[in-house]
PDB file of C-alpha atoms in Angstrom:
ATOM      1  CA  UNK A   1       2.228  -2.312 -15.448  1.00 87.00           C
ATOM      2  CA  UNK A   2       5.623  -2.902 -13.950  1.00 90.00           C
ATOM      3  CA  UNK A   3       6.139  -5.556 -11.260  1.00 94.00           C
ATOM      4  CA  UNK A   4       8.717  -4.948  -8.521  1.00 97.00           C
ATOM      5  CA  UNK A   5       9.993  -7.933  -6.548  1.00 98.00           C
ATOM      6  CA  UNK A   6      12.292  -7.721  -3.533  1.00 98.00           C
ATOM      7  CA  UNK A   7      14.378 -10.383  -1.870  1.00 98.00           C
ATOM      8  CA  UNK A   8      14.875 -11.653   0.697  1.00 98.00           C
ATOM      9  CA  UNK A   9      11.578 -10.855   2.435  1.00 97.00           C
ATOM     10  CA  UNK A  10      13.229 -11.098   5.872  1.00 97.00           C
ATOM     11  CA  UNK A  11      16.823 -10.843   7.001  1.00 97.00           C
ATOM     12  CA  UNK A  12      18.374 -11.142  10.452  1.00 97.00           C
ATOM     13  CA  UNK A  13      21.945  -9.940  10.907  1.00 96.00           C
ATOM     14  CA  UNK A  14      24.413  -9.729  13.722  1.00 97.00           C
ATOM     15  CA  UNK A  15      25.685  -6.220  14.269  1.00 98.00           C
ATOM     16  CA  UNK A  16      28.754  -5.614  12.123  1.00 98.00           C
ATOM     17  CA  UNK A  17      27.711  -7.988   9.346  1.00 98.00           C
ATOM     18  CA  UNK A  18      27.255  -7.002   5.710  1.00 97.00           C
ATOM     19  CA  UNK A  19      24.178  -7.635   3.584  1.00 97.00           C
ATOM     20  CA  UNK A  20      22.834  -7.322   0.061  1.00 98.00           C
ATOM     21  CA  UNK A  21      19.188  -6.629  -0.718  1.00 98.00           C
ATOM     22  CA  UNK A  22      17.870  -7.206  -4.206  1.00 98.00           C
ATOM     23  CA  UNK A  23      15.170  -5.541  -6.270  1.00 98.00           C
ATOM     24  CA  UNK A  24      14.029  -7.036  -9.579  1.00 97.00           C
ATOM     25  CA  UNK A  25      11.716  -5.222 -11.946  1.00 94.00           C
ATOM     26  CA  UNK A  26       9.767  -6.631 -14.838  1.00 92.00           C
ATOM     27  CA  UNK A  27      10.436  -3.953 -17.436  1.00 90.00           C
ATOM     28  CA  UNK A  28      12.831  -1.122 -18.167  1.00 87.00           C
ATOM     29  CA  UNK A  29      12.509   1.760 -15.725  1.00 88.00           C
ATOM     30  CA  UNK A  30      12.941   5.512 -15.791  1.00 88.00           C
ATOM     31  CA  UNK A  31      13.402   5.910 -12.051  1.00 93.00           C
ATOM     32  CA  UNK A  32      14.503   3.634  -9.235  1.00 96.00           C
ATOM     33  CA  UNK A  33      14.538   4.703  -5.602  1.00 97.00           C
ATOM     34  CA  UNK A  34      15.484   2.935  -2.368  1.00 98.00           C
ATOM     35  CA  UNK A  35      13.829   3.853   0.933  1.00 98.00           C
ATOM     36  CA  UNK A  36      14.251   2.878   4.560  1.00 97.00           C
ATOM     37  CA  UNK A  37      11.080   2.764   6.633  1.00 95.00           C
ATOM     38  CA  UNK A  38      12.022   3.305  10.245  1.00 91.00           C
ATOM     39  CA  UNK A  39      10.121   1.929  13.248  1.00 88.00           C
ATOM     40  CA  UNK A  40       8.014   5.109  13.391  1.00 89.00           C
ATOM     41  CA  UNK A  41       6.822   4.495   9.838  1.00 91.00           C
ATOM     42  CA  UNK A  42       8.727   7.281   8.129  1.00 92.00           C
ATOM     43  CA  UNK A  43      10.020   6.673   4.600  1.00 94.00           C
ATOM     44  CA  UNK A  44      13.585   7.893   4.390  1.00 94.00           C
ATOM     45  CA  UNK A  45      15.144   8.420   0.968  1.00 95.00           C
ATOM     46  CA  UNK A  46      18.316   6.396   0.558  1.00 97.00           C
ATOM     47  CA  UNK A  47      19.116   6.511  -3.147  1.00 97.00           C
ATOM     48  CA  UNK A  48      17.744   7.814  -6.413  1.00 96.00           C
ATOM     49  CA  UNK A  49      19.480   5.435  -8.808  1.00 96.00           C
ATOM     50  CA  UNK A  50      17.918   4.702 -12.216  1.00 94.00           C
ATOM     51  CA  UNK A  51      21.314   3.363 -13.309  1.00 95.00           C
ATOM     52  CA  UNK A  52      24.909   3.086 -12.138  1.00 97.00           C
ATOM     53  CA  UNK A  53      26.379   2.981  -8.639  1.00 98.00           C
ATOM     54  CA  UNK A  54      26.175   5.390  -5.722  1.00 98.00           C
ATOM     55  CA  UNK A  55      27.601   5.338  -2.219  1.00 98.00           C
ATOM     56  CA  UNK A  56      26.544   7.091   0.954  1.00 97.00           C
ATOM     57  CA  UNK A  57      28.574   6.138   4.007  1.00 97.00           C
ATOM     58  CA  UNK A  58      28.036   2.464   4.836  1.00 98.00           C
ATOM     59  CA  UNK A  59      25.329   2.127   2.184  1.00 98.00           C
ATOM     60  CA  UNK A  60      25.751   1.775  -1.527  1.00 98.00           C
ATOM     61  CA  UNK A  61      23.458   0.875  -4.396  1.00 98.00           C
ATOM     62  CA  UNK A  62      23.858  -0.390  -7.923  1.00 98.00           C
ATOM     63  CA  UNK A  63      21.239  -0.509 -10.653  1.00 97.00           C
ATOM     64  CA  UNK A  64      21.825  -2.540 -13.803  1.00 96.00           C
ATOM     65  CA  UNK A  65      18.954  -1.265 -15.880  1.00 93.00           C
ATOM     66  CA  UNK A  66      19.629  -3.547 -18.865  1.00 93.00           C
ATOM     67  CA  UNK A  67      19.305  -6.605 -16.608  1.00 95.00           C
ATOM     68  CA  UNK A  68      16.397  -5.160 -14.649  1.00 96.00           C
ATOM     69  CA  UNK A  69      17.707  -5.285 -11.110  1.00 97.00           C
ATOM     70  CA  UNK A  70      19.072  -3.095  -8.371  1.00 98.00           C
ATOM     71  CA  UNK A  71      21.100  -4.024  -5.302  1.00 98.00           C
ATOM     72  CA  UNK A  72      21.405  -2.258  -1.967  1.00 98.00           C
ATOM     73  CA  UNK A  73      24.537  -3.024   0.052  1.00 98.00           C
ATOM     74  CA  UNK A  74      24.717  -2.414   3.782  1.00 98.00           C
ATOM     75  CA  UNK A  75      28.155  -2.781   5.325  1.00 97.00           C
ATOM     76  CA  UNK A  76      29.044  -3.021   9.015  1.00 98.00           C
ATOM     77  CA  UNK A  77      25.366  -3.091   9.954  1.00 97.00           C
ATOM     78  CA  UNK A  78      24.149  -1.335  13.103  1.00 97.00           C
ATOM     79  CA  UNK A  79      20.997  -1.831  15.137  1.00 96.00           C
ATOM     80  CA  UNK A  80      19.728   1.496  13.811  1.00 95.00           C
ATOM     81  CA  UNK A  81      19.689  -0.032  10.321  1.00 96.00           C
ATOM     82  CA  UNK A  82      16.726  -2.180  11.370  1.00 96.00           C
ATOM     83  CA  UNK A  83      13.460  -1.538   9.604  1.00 96.00           C
ATOM     84  CA  UNK A  84      11.934  -2.201   6.224  1.00 97.00           C
ATOM     85  CA  UNK A  85      13.772  -1.440   2.996  1.00 98.00           C
ATOM     86  CA  UNK A  86      11.688  -0.665  -0.068  1.00 98.00           C
ATOM     87  CA  UNK A  87      12.628  -0.194  -3.654  1.00 98.00           C
ATOM     88  CA  UNK A  88      10.257   1.652  -5.962  1.00 97.00           C
ATOM     89  CA  UNK A  89      10.334   2.061  -9.729  1.00 95.00           C
ATOM     90  CA  UNK A  90       8.711   4.159 -12.422  1.00 91.00           C
ATOM     91  CA  UNK A  91       8.089   2.572 -15.800  1.00 85.00           C
ATOM     92  CA  UNK A  92       6.005   5.377 -17.267  1.00 84.00           C
ATOM     93  CA  UNK A  93       3.541   7.948 -16.020  1.00 85.00           C
ATOM     94  CA  UNK A  94       3.769   9.735 -12.742  1.00 87.00           C
ATOM     95  CA  UNK A  95       3.729   7.059 -10.053  1.00 93.00           C
ATOM     96  CA  UNK A  96       6.238   5.008  -8.110  1.00 95.00           C
ATOM     97  CA  UNK A  97       5.483   1.276  -7.877  1.00 96.00           C
ATOM     98  CA  UNK A  98       6.791  -0.185  -4.634  1.00 97.00           C
ATOM     99  CA  UNK A  99       8.044  -3.651  -3.906  1.00 98.00           C
ATOM    100  CA  UNK A 100       6.850  -5.569  -0.859  1.00 97.00           C
ATOM    101  CA  UNK A 101       9.979  -4.689   1.077  1.00 97.00           C
ATOM    102  CA  UNK A 102      12.741  -6.499   2.972  1.00 98.00           C
ATOM    103  CA  UNK A 103      12.390  -6.557   6.759  1.00 97.00           C
ATOM    104  CA  UNK A 104      15.857  -6.211   8.278  1.00 97.00           C
ATOM    105  CA  UNK A 105      16.579  -6.953  11.931  1.00 97.00           C
ATOM    106  CA  UNK A 106      20.068  -6.220  13.227  1.00 97.00           C
ATOM    107  CA  UNK A 107      20.879  -7.835  16.565  1.00 97.00           C
ATOM    108  CA  UNK A 108      23.464  -6.463  18.985  1.00 94.00           C
TER     109      UNK A 108
ATOM    110  CA  UNK B   1      17.166  20.601   4.469  1.00 76.00           C
ATOM    111  CA  UNK B   2      13.742  21.089   2.836  1.00 81.00           C
ATOM    112  CA  UNK B   3      11.203  18.443   3.730  1.00 93.00           C
ATOM    113  CA  UNK B   4       7.608  17.436   3.178  1.00 96.00           C
ATOM    114  CA  UNK B   5       5.530  17.916   6.325  1.00 96.00           C
ATOM    115  CA  UNK B   6       2.209  16.276   7.106  1.00 97.00           C
ATOM    116  CA  UNK B   7      -0.429  16.948   9.727  1.00 97.00           C
ATOM    117  CA  UNK B   8      -1.760  15.430  11.828  1.00 97.00           C
ATOM    118  CA  UNK B   9       0.604  12.569  12.701  1.00 96.00           C
ATOM    119  CA  UNK B  10      -2.286  10.454  13.921  1.00 97.00           C
ATOM    120  CA  UNK B  11      -6.020  10.742  13.390  1.00 97.00           C
ATOM    121  CA  UNK B  12      -8.798   8.599  14.763  1.00 98.00           C
ATOM    122  CA  UNK B  13     -12.210   9.026  13.184  1.00 98.00           C
ATOM    123  CA  UNK B  14     -15.612   7.415  13.286  1.00 98.00           C
ATOM    124  CA  UNK B  15     -16.752   5.404  10.299  1.00 98.00           C
ATOM    125  CA  UNK B  16     -18.742   7.607   7.936  1.00 98.00           C
ATOM    126  CA  UNK B  17     -17.010  10.822   8.965  1.00 98.00           C
ATOM    127  CA  UNK B  18     -15.062  13.044   6.603  1.00 98.00           C
ATOM    128  CA  UNK B  19     -11.343  13.513   7.161  1.00 98.00           C
ATOM    129  CA  UNK B  20      -8.850  15.917   5.633  1.00 98.00           C
ATOM    130  CA  UNK B  21      -5.170  15.075   5.663  1.00 98.00           C
ATOM    131  CA  UNK B  22      -2.812  17.966   5.138  1.00 98.00           C
ATOM    132  CA  UNK B  23       0.591  18.259   3.551  1.00 97.00           C
ATOM    133  CA  UNK B  24       3.068  21.020   2.884  1.00 97.00           C
ATOM    134  CA  UNK B  25       5.268  19.907  -0.039  1.00 97.00           C
ATOM    135  CA  UNK B  26       8.811  21.122  -0.606  1.00 95.00           C
ATOM    136  CA  UNK B  27       8.475  24.740  -1.644  1.00 92.00           C
ATOM    137  CA  UNK B  28       9.868  24.704  -5.195  1.00 91.00           C
ATOM    138  CA  UNK B  29       8.328  21.372  -6.152  1.00 94.00           C
ATOM    139  CA  UNK B  30       5.607  21.196  -8.786  1.00 93.00           C
ATOM    140  CA  UNK B  31       4.366  17.596  -8.567  1.00 95.00           C
ATOM    141  CA  UNK B  32       2.480  16.257  -5.586  1.00 97.00           C
ATOM    142  CA  UNK B  33       1.350  12.773  -4.635  1.00 97.00           C
ATOM    143  CA  UNK B  34      -0.577  10.740  -2.107  1.00 98.00           C
ATOM    144  CA  UNK B  35       0.281   7.137  -1.287  1.00 98.00           C
ATOM    145  CA  UNK B  36      -1.089   4.837   1.379  1.00 98.00           C
ATOM    146  CA  UNK B  37       0.211   1.825   3.269  1.00 98.00           C
ATOM    147  CA  UNK B  38      -2.169  -0.560   4.998  1.00 97.00           C
ATOM    148  CA  UNK B  39      -0.462  -2.038   8.046  1.00 93.00           C
ATOM    149  CA  UNK B  40       2.090  -4.678   7.070  1.00 88.00           C
ATOM    150  CA  UNK B  41       1.579  -4.180   3.342  1.00 91.00           C
ATOM    151  CA  UNK B  42       3.392  -2.397   0.541  1.00 93.00           C
ATOM    152  CA  UNK B  43       3.078   1.301  -0.214  1.00 97.00           C
ATOM    153  CA  UNK B  44       0.396   1.945  -2.864  1.00 97.00           C
ATOM    154  CA  UNK B  45      -0.014   4.902  -5.188  1.00 97.00           C
ATOM    155  CA  UNK B  46      -3.246   6.878  -4.887  1.00 98.00           C
ATOM    156  CA  UNK B  47      -2.947  10.031  -6.983  1.00 97.00           C
ATOM    157  CA  UNK B  48      -0.557  12.493  -8.602  1.00 96.00           C
ATOM    158  CA  UNK B  49      -1.295  16.201  -9.020  1.00 96.00           C
ATOM    159  CA  UNK B  50       0.317  18.775 -11.284  1.00 95.00           C
ATOM    160  CA  UNK B  51      -0.667  22.243 -12.447  1.00 92.00           C
ATOM    161  CA  UNK B  52      -3.774  22.200 -10.272  1.00 93.00           C
ATOM    162  CA  UNK B  53      -5.219  19.037 -11.649  1.00 95.00           C
ATOM    163  CA  UNK B  54      -4.990  15.287 -11.186  1.00 96.00           C
ATOM    164  CA  UNK B  55      -2.464  13.841 -13.638  1.00 95.00           C
ATOM    165  CA  UNK B  56      -2.894  10.190 -12.697  1.00 95.00           C
ATOM    166  CA  UNK B  57      -4.912   8.149 -10.202  1.00 96.00           C
ATOM    167  CA  UNK B  58      -5.201   4.544  -9.163  1.00 96.00           C
ATOM    168  CA  UNK B  59      -8.264   2.328  -8.881  1.00 95.00           C
ATOM    169  CA  UNK B  60      -8.182   2.915  -5.125  1.00 95.00           C
ATOM    170  CA  UNK B  61      -8.789   6.632  -5.646  1.00 97.00           C
ATOM    171  CA  UNK B  62     -12.558   6.463  -6.141  1.00 95.00           C
ATOM    172  CA  UNK B  63     -15.258   9.099  -5.681  1.00 95.00           C
ATOM    173  CA  UNK B  64     -14.766   9.030  -1.917  1.00 96.00           C
ATOM    174  CA  UNK B  65     -11.365  10.657  -2.342  1.00 98.00           C
ATOM    175  CA  UNK B  66     -10.470  14.131  -3.519  1.00 98.00           C
ATOM    176  CA  UNK B  67      -7.349  16.286  -3.542  1.00 98.00           C
ATOM    177  CA  UNK B  68      -6.919  20.013  -3.503  1.00 96.00           C
ATOM    178  CA  UNK B  69      -4.207  22.641  -3.427  1.00 93.00           C
ATOM    179  CA  UNK B  70      -6.165  25.356  -1.611  1.00 88.00           C
ATOM    180  CA  UNK B  71      -3.301  27.854  -1.532  1.00 88.00           C
ATOM    181  CA  UNK B  72       0.322  28.158  -2.615  1.00 80.00           C
ATOM    182  CA  UNK B  73       1.705  25.857   0.052  1.00 89.00           C
ATOM    183  CA  UNK B  74      -0.801  23.220   1.171  1.00 95.00           C
ATOM    184  CA  UNK B  75      -1.917  20.010  -0.531  1.00 97.00           C
ATOM    185  CA  UNK B  76      -4.818  18.081   0.980  1.00 98.00           C
ATOM    186  CA  UNK B  77      -6.422  14.664   0.701  1.00 98.00           C
ATOM    187  CA  UNK B  78     -10.092  14.421   1.653  1.00 98.00           C
ATOM    188  CA  UNK B  79     -11.904  11.181   2.344  1.00 98.00           C
ATOM    189  CA  UNK B  80     -15.613  11.937   2.209  1.00 96.00           C
ATOM    190  CA  UNK B  81     -17.133   9.110   4.197  1.00 95.00           C
ATOM    191  CA  UNK B  82     -14.524   6.943   5.852  1.00 98.00           C
ATOM    192  CA  UNK B  83     -14.733   3.157   5.928  1.00 97.00           C
ATOM    193  CA  UNK B  84     -12.916   0.730   8.213  1.00 97.00           C
ATOM    194  CA  UNK B  85     -10.724  -0.331   5.290  1.00 97.00           C
ATOM    195  CA  UNK B  86      -9.454   3.246   4.893  1.00 98.00           C
ATOM    196  CA  UNK B  87      -7.363   2.712   8.031  1.00 98.00           C
ATOM    197  CA  UNK B  88      -3.781   3.073   6.854  1.00 98.00           C
ATOM    198  CA  UNK B  89      -0.694   5.271   6.873  1.00 98.00           C
ATOM    199  CA  UNK B  90      -1.101   8.014   4.286  1.00 98.00           C
ATOM    200  CA  UNK B  91       2.019   9.537   2.776  1.00 98.00           C
ATOM    201  CA  UNK B  92       2.276  12.781   0.886  1.00 98.00           C
ATOM    202  CA  UNK B  93       5.200  13.202  -1.524  1.00 97.00           C
ATOM    203  CA  UNK B  94       6.526  15.860  -3.859  1.00 96.00           C
ATOM    204  CA  UNK B  95       9.029  16.154  -6.670  1.00 95.00           C
ATOM    205  CA  UNK B  96      10.502  18.965  -8.709  1.00 91.00           C
ATOM    206  CA  UNK B  97       9.653  17.287 -11.999  1.00 86.00           C
ATOM    207  CA  UNK B  98       7.623  14.165 -12.700  1.00 87.00           C
ATOM    208  CA  UNK B  99       8.937  11.018 -11.038  1.00 87.00           C
ATOM    209  CA  UNK B 100      10.049   9.620 -14.381  1.00 82.00           C
ATOM    210  CA  UNK B 101      12.842  12.181 -14.270  1.00 84.00           C
ATOM    211  CA  UNK B 102      13.581  12.995 -10.668  1.00 89.00           C
ATOM    212  CA  UNK B 103      13.505  11.891  -7.061  1.00 94.00           C
ATOM    213  CA  UNK B 104      10.338  12.000  -4.959  1.00 95.00           C
ATOM    214  CA  UNK B 105      10.496  12.961  -1.293  1.00 96.00           C
ATOM    215  CA  UNK B 106       7.994  11.668   1.247  1.00 97.00           C
ATOM    216  CA  UNK B 107       6.486  13.168   4.357  1.00 96.00           C
ATOM    217  CA  UNK B 108       6.503  11.398   7.708  1.00 96.00           C
ATOM    218  CA  UNK B 109       2.964  10.091   7.163  1.00 97.00           C
ATOM    219  CA  UNK B 110      -0.435  10.410   8.824  1.00 98.00           C
ATOM    220  CA  UNK B 111      -1.693   7.284  10.536  1.00 97.00           C
ATOM    221  CA  UNK B 112      -5.462   7.171  10.039  1.00 98.00           C
ATOM    222  CA  UNK B 113      -7.540   4.848  12.180  1.00 98.00           C
ATOM    223  CA  UNK B 114     -11.230   4.447  11.371  1.00 98.00           C
ATOM    224  CA  UNK B 115     -13.313   2.980  14.204  1.00 98.00           C
TER     225      UNK B 115
END
C-alpha cells in the first residue's frame, strides 16, 4: 500500500515567520488531505487537494500529483498555529493513510 | 456548519470490559469510518462502512471490534473485551462519497483509557 512521509518531523518558529511542510507519497493518489491537530486532539480539515493549489487565509497548499508530493505553506505564523500537521492520502479503496505528522511550535 | 459529533469525549474503562463509542456523522453523508491514534503516534485506519456493511477493514480491526448503524443517525464502534493496548484516541469520520473522490470530515475524538 501507499507510504506517506512528512518532513520535517519537528519545526520551531518565531511568531510571524513563514514555513513550508512537505508530504511525499509513494504512489499516485486519488485524494490528499491536510489536517491540523490542535492541542485538544481534534483533527481540523485544512485542505482537500488531490492536485493543484488552494489558499485559505494565511495557509495555502499545493499538490503536484505527477511528482508525488504536496506542500503546506503557513505565512505569518501565530501561536495558535501550533500543533501537529498531518497529510493523508488515498491510493485506492476507502481509507486515508496518514503520515507521521509535523509538530509545529510557534513561539511568541 | 455540519460536523461529526462523538460521545463521550473521554472514557475510562477496566480491562476486559465492553465499551461502545458513539458518533453522529454529517447528515447527508453515506460513508462512515473509524480511525484510532495511540498517544504520540500516527492516525491509523480501522474500518469503513457503507450501505450498512463493512466495506474495508484493517488488520487492527479483529473480532474484538464491531461497528453498527443502529438507526438513521448514529454510528457506533464496540470493543468487546478491552485490553490495555486499546487505549487511544478514536476518531469517527464521514464523507459524502468514498474517500477516493471526496473529502472526509472527522469528529473531535473519544479518548479511551483502559486501566
